[in-house]
mmCIF file of C-alpha atoms and ligand atoms in Angstrom:
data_model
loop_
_atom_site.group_PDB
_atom_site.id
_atom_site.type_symbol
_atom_site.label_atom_id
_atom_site.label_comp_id
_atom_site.label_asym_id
_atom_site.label_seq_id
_atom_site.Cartn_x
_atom_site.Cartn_y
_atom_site.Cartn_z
ATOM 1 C CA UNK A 180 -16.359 10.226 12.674
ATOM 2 C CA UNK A 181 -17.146 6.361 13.395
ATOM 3 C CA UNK A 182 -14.985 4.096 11.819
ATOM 4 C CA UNK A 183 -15.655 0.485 11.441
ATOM 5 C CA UNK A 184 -13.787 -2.076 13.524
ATOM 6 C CA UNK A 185 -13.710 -4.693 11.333
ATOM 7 C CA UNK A 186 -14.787 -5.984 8.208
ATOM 8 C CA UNK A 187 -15.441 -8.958 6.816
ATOM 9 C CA UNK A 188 -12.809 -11.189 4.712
ATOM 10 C CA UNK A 189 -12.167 -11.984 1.225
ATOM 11 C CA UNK A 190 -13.194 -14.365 -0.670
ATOM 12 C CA UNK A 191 -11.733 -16.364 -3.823
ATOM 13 C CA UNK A 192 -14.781 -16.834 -6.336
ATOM 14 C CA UNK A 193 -14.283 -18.207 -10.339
ATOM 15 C CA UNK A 194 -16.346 -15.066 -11.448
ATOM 16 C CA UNK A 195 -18.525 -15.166 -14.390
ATOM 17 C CA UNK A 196 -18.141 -12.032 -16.745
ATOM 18 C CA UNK A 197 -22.044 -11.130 -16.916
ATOM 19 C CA UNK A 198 -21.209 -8.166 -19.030
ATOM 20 C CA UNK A 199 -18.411 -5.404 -20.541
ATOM 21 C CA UNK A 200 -19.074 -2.516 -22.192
ATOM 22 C CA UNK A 201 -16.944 0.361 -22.593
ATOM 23 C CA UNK A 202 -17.390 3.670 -20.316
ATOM 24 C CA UNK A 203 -15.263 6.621 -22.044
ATOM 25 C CA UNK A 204 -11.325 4.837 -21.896
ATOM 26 C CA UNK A 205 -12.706 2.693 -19.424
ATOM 27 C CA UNK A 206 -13.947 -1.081 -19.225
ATOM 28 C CA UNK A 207 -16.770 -1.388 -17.267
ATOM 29 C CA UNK A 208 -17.530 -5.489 -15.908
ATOM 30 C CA UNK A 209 -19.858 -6.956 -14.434
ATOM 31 C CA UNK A 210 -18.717 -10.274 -12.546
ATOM 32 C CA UNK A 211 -20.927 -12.765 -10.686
ATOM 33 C CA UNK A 212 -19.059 -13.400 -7.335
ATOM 34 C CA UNK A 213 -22.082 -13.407 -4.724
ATOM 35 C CA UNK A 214 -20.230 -14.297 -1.684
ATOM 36 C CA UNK A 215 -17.840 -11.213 -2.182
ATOM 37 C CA UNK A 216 -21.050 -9.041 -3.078
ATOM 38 C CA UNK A 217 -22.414 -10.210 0.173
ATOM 39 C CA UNK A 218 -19.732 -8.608 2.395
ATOM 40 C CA UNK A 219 -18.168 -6.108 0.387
ATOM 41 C CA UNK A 220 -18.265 -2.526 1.174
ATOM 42 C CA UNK A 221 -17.527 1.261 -0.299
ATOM 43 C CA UNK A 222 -13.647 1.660 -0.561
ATOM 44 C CA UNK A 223 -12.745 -1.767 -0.808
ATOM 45 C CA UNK A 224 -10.793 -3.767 -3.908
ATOM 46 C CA UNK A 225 -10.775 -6.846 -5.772
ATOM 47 C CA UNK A 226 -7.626 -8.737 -6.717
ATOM 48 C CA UNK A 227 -8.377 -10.561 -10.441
ATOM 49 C CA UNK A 228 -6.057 -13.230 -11.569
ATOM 50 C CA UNK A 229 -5.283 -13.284 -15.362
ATOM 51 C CA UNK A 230 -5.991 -16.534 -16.211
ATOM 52 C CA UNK A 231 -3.528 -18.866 -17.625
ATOM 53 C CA UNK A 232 -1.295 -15.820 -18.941
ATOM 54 C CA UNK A 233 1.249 -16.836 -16.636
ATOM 55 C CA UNK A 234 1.634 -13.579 -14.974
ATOM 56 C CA UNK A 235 1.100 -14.518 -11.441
ATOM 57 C CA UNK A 236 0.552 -11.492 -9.426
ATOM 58 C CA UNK A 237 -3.337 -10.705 -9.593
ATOM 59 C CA UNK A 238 -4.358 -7.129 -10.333
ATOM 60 C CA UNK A 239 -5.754 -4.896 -7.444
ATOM 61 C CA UNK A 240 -9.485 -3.248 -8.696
ATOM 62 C CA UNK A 241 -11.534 -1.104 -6.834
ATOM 63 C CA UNK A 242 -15.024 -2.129 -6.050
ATOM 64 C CA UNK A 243 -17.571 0.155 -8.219
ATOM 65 C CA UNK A 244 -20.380 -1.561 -6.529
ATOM 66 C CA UNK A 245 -21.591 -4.664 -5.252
ATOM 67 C CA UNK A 246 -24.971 -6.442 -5.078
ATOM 68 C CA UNK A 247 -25.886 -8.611 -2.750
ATOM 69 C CA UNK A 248 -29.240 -9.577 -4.479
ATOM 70 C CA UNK A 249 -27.607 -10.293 -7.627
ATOM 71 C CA UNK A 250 -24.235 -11.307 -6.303
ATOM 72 C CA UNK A 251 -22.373 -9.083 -8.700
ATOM 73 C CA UNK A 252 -19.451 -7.011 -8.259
ATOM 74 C CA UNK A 253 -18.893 -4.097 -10.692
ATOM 75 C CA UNK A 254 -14.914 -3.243 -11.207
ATOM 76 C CA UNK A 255 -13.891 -0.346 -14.088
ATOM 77 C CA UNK A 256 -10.990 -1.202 -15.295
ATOM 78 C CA UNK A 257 -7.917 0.943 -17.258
ATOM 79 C CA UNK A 258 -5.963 -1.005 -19.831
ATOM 80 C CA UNK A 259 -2.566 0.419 -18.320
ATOM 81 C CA UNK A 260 -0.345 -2.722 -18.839
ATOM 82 C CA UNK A 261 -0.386 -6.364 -19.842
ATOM 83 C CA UNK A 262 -2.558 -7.470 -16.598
ATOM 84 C CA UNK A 263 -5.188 -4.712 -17.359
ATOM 85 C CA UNK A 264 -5.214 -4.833 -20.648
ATOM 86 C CA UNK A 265 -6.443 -8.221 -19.988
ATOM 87 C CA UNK A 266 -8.504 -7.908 -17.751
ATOM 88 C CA UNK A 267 -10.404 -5.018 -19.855
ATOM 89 C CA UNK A 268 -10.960 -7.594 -22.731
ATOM 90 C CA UNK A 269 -12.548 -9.811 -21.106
ATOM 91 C CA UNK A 270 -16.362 -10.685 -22.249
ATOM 92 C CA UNK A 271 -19.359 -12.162 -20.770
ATOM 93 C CA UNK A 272 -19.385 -15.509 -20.405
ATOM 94 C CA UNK A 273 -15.343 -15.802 -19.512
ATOM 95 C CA UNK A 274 -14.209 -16.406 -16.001
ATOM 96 C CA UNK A 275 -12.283 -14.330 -13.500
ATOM 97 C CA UNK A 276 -10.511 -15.776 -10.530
ATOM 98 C CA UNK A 277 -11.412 -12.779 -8.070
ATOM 99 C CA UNK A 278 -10.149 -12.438 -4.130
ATOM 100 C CA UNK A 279 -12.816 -9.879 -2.715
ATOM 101 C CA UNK A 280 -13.552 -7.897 -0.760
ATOM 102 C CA UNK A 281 -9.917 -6.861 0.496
ATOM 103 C CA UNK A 282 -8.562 -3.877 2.458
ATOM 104 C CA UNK A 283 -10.449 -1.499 4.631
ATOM 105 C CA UNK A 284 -13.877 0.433 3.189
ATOM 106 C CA UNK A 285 -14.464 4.208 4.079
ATOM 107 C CA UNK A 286 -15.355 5.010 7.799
ATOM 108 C CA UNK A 287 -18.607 6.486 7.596
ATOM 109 C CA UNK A 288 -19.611 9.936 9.531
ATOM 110 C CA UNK A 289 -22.272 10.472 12.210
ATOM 111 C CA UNK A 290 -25.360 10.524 10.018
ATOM 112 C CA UNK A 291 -26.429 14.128 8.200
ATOM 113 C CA UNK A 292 -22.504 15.020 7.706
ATOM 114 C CA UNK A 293 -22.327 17.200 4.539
ATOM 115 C CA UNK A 294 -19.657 15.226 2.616
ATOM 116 C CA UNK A 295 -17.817 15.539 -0.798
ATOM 117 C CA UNK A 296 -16.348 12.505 -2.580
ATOM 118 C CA UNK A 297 -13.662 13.396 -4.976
ATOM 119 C CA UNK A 298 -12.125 10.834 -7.987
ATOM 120 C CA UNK A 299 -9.214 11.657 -10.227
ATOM 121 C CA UNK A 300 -9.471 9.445 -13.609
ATOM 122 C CA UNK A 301 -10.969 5.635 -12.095
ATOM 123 C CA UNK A 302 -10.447 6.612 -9.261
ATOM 124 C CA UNK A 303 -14.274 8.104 -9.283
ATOM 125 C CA UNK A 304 -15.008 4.117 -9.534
ATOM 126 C CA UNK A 305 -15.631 3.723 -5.965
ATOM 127 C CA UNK A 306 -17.178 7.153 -5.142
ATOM 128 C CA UNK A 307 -20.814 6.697 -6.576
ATOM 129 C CA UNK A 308 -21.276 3.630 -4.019
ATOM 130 C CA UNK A 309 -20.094 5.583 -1.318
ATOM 131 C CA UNK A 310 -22.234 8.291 -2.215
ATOM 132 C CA UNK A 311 -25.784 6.927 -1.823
ATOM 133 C CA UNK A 312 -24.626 5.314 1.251
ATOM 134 C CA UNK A 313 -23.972 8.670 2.658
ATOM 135 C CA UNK A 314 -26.490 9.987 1.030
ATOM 136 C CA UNK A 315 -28.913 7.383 2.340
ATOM 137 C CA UNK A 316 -27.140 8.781 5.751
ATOM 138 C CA UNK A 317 -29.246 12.167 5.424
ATOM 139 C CA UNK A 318 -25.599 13.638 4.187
ATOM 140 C CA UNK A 319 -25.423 16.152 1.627
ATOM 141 C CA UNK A 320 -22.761 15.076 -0.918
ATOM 142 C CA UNK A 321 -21.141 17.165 -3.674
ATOM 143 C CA UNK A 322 -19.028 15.102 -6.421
ATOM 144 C CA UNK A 323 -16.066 16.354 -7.977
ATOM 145 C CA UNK A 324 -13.936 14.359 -10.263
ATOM 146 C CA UNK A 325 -11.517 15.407 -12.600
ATOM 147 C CA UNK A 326 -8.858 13.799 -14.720
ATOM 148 C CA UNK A 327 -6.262 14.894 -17.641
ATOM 149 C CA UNK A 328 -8.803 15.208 -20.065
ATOM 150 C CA UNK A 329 -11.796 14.404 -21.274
ATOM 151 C CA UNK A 330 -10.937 11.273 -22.163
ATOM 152 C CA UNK A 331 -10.160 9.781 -18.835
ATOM 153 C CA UNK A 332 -12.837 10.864 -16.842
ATOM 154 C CA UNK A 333 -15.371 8.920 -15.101
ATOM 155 C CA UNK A 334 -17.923 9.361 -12.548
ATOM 156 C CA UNK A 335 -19.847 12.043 -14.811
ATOM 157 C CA UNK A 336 -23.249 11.790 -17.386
ATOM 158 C CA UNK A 337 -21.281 13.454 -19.408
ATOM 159 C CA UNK A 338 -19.227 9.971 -19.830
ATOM 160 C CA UNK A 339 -21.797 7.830 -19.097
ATOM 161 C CA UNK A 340 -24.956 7.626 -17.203
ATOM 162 C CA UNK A 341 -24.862 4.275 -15.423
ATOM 163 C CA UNK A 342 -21.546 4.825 -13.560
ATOM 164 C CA UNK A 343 -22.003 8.197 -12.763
ATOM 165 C CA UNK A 344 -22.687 10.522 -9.514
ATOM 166 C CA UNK A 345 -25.098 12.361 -10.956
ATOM 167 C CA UNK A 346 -28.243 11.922 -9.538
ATOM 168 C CA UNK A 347 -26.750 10.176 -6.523
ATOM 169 C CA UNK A 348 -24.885 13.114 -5.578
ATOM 170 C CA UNK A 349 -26.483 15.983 -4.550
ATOM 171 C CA UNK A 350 -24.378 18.253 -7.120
ATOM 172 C CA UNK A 351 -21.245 16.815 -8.993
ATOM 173 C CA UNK A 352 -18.231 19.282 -10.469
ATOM 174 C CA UNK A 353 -16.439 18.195 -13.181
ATOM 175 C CA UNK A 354 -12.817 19.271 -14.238
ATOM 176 C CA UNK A 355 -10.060 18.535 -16.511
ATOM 177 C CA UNK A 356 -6.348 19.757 -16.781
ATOM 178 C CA UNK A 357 -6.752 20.867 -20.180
ATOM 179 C CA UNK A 358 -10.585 22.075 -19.877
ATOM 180 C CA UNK A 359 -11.697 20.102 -22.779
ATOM 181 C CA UNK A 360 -14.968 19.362 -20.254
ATOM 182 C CA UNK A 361 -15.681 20.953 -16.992
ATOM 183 C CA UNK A 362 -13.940 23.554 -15.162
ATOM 184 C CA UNK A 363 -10.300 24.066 -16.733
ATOM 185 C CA UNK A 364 -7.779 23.202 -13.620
ATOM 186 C CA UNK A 365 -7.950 20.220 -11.331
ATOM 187 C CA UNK A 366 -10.302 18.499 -8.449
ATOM 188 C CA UNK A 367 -8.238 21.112 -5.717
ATOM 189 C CA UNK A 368 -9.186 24.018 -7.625
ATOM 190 C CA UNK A 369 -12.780 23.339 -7.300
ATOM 191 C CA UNK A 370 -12.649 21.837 -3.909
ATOM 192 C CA UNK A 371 -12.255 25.497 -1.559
ATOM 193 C CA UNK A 372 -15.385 26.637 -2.977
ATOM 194 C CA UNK A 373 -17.106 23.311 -1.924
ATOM 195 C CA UNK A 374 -15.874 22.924 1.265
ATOM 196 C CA UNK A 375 -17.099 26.635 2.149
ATOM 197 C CA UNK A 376 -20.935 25.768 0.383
ATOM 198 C CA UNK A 377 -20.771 22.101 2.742
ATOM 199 C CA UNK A 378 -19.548 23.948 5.929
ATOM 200 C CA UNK A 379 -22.777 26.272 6.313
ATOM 201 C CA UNK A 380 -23.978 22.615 7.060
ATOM 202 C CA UNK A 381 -21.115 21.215 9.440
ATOM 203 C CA UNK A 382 -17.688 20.381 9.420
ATOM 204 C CA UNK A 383 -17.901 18.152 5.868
ATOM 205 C CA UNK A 384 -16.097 14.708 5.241
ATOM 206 C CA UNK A 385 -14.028 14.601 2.644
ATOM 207 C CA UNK A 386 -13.229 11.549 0.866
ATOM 208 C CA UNK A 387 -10.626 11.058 -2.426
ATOM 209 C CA UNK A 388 -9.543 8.341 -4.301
ATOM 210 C CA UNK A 389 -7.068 9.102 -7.207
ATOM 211 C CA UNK A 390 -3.309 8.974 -7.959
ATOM 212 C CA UNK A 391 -0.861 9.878 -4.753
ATOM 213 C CA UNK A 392 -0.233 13.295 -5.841
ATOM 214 C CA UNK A 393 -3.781 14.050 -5.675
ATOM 215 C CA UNK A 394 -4.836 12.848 -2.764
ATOM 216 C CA UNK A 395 -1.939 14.879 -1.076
ATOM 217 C CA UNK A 396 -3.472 18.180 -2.936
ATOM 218 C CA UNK A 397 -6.620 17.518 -1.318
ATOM 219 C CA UNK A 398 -5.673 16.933 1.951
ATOM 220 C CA UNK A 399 -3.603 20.151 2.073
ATOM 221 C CA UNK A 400 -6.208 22.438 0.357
ATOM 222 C CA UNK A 401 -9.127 20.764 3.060
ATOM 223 C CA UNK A 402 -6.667 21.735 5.646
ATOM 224 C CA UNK A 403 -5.831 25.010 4.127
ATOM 225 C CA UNK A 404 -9.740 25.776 3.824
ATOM 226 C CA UNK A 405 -11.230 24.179 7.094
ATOM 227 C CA UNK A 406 -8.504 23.459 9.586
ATOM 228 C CA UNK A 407 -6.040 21.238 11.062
ATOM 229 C CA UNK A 408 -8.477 19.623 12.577
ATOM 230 C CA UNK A 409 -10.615 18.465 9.627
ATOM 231 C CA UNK A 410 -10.385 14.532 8.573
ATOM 232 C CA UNK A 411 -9.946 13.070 4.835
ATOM 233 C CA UNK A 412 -10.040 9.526 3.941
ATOM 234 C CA UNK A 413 -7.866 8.907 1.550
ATOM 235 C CA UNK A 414 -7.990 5.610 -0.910
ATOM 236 C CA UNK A 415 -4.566 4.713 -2.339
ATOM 237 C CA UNK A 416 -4.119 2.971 -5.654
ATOM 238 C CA UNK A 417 -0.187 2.440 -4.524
ATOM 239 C CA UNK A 418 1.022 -0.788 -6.310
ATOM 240 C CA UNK A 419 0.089 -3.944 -5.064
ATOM 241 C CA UNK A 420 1.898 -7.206 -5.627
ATOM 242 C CA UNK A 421 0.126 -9.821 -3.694
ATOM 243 C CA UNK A 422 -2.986 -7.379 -2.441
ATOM 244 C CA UNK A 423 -3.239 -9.501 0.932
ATOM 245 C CA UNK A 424 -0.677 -8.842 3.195
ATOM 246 C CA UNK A 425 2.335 -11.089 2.088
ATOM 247 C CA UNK A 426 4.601 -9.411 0.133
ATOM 248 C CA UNK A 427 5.173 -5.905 2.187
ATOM 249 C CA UNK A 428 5.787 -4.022 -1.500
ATOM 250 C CA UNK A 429 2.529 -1.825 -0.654
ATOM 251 C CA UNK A 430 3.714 0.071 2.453
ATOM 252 C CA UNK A 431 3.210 3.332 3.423
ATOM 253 C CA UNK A 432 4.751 5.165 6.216
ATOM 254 C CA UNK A 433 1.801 6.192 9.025
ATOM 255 C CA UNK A 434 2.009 7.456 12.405
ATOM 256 C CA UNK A 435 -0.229 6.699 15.028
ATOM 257 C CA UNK A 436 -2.749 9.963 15.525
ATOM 258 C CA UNK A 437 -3.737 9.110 19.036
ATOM 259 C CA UNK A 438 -0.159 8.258 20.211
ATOM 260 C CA UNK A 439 2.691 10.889 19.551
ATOM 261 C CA UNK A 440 5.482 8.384 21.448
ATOM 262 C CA UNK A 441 4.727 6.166 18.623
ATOM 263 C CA UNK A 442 7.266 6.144 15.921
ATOM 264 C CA UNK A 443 6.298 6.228 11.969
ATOM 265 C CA UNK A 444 5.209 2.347 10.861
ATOM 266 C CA UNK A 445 5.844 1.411 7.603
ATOM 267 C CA UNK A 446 2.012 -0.439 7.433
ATOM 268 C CA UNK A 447 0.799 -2.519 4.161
ATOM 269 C CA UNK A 448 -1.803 -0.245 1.977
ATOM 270 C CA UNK A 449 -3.653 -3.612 1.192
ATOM 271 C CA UNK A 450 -4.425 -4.475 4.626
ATOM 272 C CA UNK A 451 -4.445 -1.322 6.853
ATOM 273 C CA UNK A 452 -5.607 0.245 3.757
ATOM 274 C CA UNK A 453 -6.373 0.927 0.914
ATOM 275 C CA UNK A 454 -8.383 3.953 2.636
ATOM 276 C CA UNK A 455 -6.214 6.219 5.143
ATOM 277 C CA UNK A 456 -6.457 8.997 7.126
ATOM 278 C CA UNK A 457 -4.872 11.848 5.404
ATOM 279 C CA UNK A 458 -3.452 13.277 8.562
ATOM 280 C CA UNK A 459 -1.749 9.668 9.469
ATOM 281 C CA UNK A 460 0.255 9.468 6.239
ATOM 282 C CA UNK A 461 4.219 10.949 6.265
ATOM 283 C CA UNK A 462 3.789 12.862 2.931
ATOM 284 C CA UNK A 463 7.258 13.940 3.556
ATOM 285 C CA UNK A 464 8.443 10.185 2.762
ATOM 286 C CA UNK A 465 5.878 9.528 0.129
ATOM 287 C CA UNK A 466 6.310 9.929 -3.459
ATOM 288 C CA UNK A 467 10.074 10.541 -2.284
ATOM 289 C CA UNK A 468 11.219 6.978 -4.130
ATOM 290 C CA UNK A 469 11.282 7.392 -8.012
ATOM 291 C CA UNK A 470 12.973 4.231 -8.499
ATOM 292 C CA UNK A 471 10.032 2.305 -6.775
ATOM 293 C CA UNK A 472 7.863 4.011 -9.514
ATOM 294 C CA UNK A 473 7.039 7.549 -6.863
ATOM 295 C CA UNK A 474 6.752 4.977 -3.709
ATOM 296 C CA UNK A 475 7.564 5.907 -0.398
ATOM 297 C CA UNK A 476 11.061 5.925 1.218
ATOM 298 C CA UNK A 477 10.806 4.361 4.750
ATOM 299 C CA UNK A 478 11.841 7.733 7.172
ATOM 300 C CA UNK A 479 15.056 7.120 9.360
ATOM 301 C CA UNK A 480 12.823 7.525 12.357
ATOM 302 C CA UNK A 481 10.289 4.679 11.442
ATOM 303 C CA UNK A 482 10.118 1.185 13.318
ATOM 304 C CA UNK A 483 12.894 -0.954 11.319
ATOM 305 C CA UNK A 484 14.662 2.076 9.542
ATOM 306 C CA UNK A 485 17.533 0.269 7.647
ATOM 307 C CA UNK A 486 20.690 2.086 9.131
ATOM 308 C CA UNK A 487 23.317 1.621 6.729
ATOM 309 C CA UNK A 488 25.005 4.970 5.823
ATOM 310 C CA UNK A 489 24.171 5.985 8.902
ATOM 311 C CA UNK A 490 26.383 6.836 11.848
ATOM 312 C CA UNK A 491 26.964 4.355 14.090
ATOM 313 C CA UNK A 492 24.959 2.013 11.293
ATOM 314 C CA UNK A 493 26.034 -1.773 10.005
HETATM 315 C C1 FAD B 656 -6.473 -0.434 -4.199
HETATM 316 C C2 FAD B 656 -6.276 -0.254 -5.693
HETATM 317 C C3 FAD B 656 -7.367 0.052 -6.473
HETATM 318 C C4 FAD B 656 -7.207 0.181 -7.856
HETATM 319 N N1 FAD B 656 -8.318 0.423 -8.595
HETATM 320 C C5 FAD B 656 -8.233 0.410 -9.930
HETATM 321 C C6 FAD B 656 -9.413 0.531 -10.721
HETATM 322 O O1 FAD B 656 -10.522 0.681 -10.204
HETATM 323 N N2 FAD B 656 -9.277 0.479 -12.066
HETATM 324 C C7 FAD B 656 -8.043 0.306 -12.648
HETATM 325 O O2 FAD B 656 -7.982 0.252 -13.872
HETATM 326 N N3 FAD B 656 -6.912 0.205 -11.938
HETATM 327 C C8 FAD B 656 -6.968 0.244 -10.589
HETATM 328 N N4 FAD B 656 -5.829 0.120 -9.851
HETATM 329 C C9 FAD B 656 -4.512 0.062 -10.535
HETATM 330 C C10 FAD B 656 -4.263 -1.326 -11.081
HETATM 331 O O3 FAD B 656 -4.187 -2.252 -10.027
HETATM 332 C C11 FAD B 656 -2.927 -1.336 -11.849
HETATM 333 O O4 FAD B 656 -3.025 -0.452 -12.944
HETATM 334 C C12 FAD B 656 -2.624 -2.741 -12.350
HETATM 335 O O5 FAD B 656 -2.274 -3.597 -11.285
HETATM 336 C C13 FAD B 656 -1.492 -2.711 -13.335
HETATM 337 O O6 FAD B 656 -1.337 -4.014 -13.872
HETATM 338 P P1 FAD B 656 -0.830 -4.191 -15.365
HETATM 339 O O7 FAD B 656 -0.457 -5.600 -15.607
HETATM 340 O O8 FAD B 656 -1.838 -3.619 -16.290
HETATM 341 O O9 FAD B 656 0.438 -3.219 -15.433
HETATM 342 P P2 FAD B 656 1.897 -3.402 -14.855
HETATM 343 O O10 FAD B 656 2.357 -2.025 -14.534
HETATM 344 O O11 FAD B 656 2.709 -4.208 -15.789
HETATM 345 O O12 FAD B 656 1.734 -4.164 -13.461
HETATM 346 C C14 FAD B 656 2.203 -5.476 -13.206
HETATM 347 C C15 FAD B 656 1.914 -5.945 -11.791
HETATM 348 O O13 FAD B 656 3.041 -5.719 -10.961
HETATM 349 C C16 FAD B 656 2.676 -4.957 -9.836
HETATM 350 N N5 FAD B 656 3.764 -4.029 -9.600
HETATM 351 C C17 FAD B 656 4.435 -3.311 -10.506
HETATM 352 N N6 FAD B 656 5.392 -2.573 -9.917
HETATM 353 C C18 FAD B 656 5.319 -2.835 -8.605
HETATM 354 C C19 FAD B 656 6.024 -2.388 -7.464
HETATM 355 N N7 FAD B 656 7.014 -1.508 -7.544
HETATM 356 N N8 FAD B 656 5.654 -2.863 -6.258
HETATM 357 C C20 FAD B 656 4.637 -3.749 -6.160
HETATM 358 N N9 FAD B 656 3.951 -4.220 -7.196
HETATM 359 C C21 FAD B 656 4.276 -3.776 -8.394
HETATM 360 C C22 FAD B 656 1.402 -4.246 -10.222
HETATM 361 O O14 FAD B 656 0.621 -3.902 -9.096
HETATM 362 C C23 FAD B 656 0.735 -5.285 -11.076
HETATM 363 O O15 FAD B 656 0.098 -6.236 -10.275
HETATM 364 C C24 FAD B 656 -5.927 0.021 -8.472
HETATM 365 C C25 FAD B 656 -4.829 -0.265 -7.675
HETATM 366 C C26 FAD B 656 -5.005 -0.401 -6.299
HETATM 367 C C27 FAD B 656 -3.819 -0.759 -5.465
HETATM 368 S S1 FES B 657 0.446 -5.938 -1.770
HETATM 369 FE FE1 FES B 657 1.537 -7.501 -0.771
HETATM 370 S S2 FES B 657 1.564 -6.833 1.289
HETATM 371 FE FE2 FES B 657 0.334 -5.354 0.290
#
């Protein structure tokens, strides 16, 4: 698996709304920033500013697509709170102040890797990009996204037609919790089957983007189906305060694959992220902090471990 080095930085752009239409519960914009649609790539995010609202933090987006020619960015956004509510009302013709393209895209395979791309709710936003550049690779691709119901999924005709994987993909599974479309059961419960189909091909990449629980599903049920050796990239939607590197609310605990000396570093998901390797993240510690809304705890072994309550500790 190549992975890029580096990548190019963001931007801050006063981005035109060129359009907003609705996609299932979803907003779907179109924003004319063409010096972030220059260098952005699959995997990456957008930070939007509210306007004069006076909430200050900007709100972390990822990138649905980007075109240079045009020097658009595409963003689907959930009205979850005040920020994206916002944000998801917007119409063409208002302005956006946008930061783009932040955190790291998804490393790409050797060219001809089978791969499947997997979204839970908007978190299929980033996947159909991703998936014509791999297929463009000579990769076969399979899609499956999923979400609670119906309702919330993307990424599928059945939602809508211009931000979905079909007919980028090479076949695209659908599920939902409660079966009202698709497969009854969740993206893991379709995933075994498409891992076997990919491997008569190679060892597949597997790529998610979806709520923390999920990705940790599929990076046990790839590794239950192909392996300890088999790679995910993972894209986090953990929250994101600043969504540059300032504020340090974003990290994750990661260890260092090629170094097992090297204790657990609690590393910014906006920077060193938002796309991980599953295998580098502590799942023990994540999720393991419900009053930082499910964040992770920092391990007692990491770099910078607070030691209070502990023996010997301040
Ligand atoms: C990389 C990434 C990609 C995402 N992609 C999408 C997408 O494509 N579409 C979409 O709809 N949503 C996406 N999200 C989620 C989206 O950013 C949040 O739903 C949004 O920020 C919530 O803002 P709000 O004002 O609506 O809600 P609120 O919950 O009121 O959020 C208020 C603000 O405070 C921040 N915040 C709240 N609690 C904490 C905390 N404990 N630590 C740090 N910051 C905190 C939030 O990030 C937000 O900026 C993504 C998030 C990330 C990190
Ligand atoms: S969101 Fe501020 S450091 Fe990551």
């Amino acid at each position: 698996m190549s992975s890029p080095v580096s990548w190019p930085a963001g931007v801050q752009e006063a981005a035109e709304v060129v359009s907003a239409r609705p996609v299932g519960a979803y907003t779907h914009l179109v924003l004319r920033a063409p010096e972030a649609a220059r260098r952005a790539q699959p995997g990456q995010f957008v930070a939007c500013g509210t306007g004069d609202s006076g909430m200050l933090l900007r709100r972390s987006l990822s990138l649905h697509a980007a075109d240079p020619e045009a020097g658009t960015l595409e963003v689907v956004v959930a009205a979850a709170g005040p920020g994206t509510r916002l944000l998801a009302a917007k119409r063409p013709g208002d302005v956006v102040s946008t930061t783009a393209p932040l955190g790291r895209p998804f490393p790409l395979p050797a060219p001809g890797t089978p791969a499947v791309v997997i979204g839970g709710g908007y978190g299929a936003a980033p996947l159909p990009w991703l998936a014509r550049v791999l297929t463009t690779g000579g990769s076969r691709v399979v899609g499956i996204v999923g979400a609670a119901s119906a309702d919330r999924l993307l990424g599928t005709s059945a939602v809508d037609d211009a931000t979905a994987l079909d007919g980028i993909a090479d076949a695209v599974v659908v599920t939902t919790d409660d079966g009202s479309l698709g497969a009854p059961g969740r993206v893991t419960d379709a995933l075994p089957e498409v891992l076997l189909e990919l491997s008569e091909l190679g060892e597949p990449a597997v790529y998610a983007c979806g709520p923390m629980p999920m990705l940790r599903s599929v990076h046990t049920t790839t590794r239950e189906v192909l392996g300890e050796r088999a790679q995910t990239w993972l894209a986090v939607e953990e929250s994101m305060a600043c969504g540059v590197g300032v504020c340090m609310t974003c990290v994750l605990p990661v260890v260092d694959l090629d170094d097992d000396d090297t204790p657990t570093r609690m590393l910014r998901a906006c920077t060193a992220g938002p796309v991980f390797d599953g295998d580098a993240l502590r799942w023990d510690a994540i999720g393991a902090a419900p009053h930082l809304r499910g964040g992770a705890l920092v391990p007692d072994d990491a770099v910078g471990a607070p030691v209070v309550g502990r023996a010997g500790g301040h």
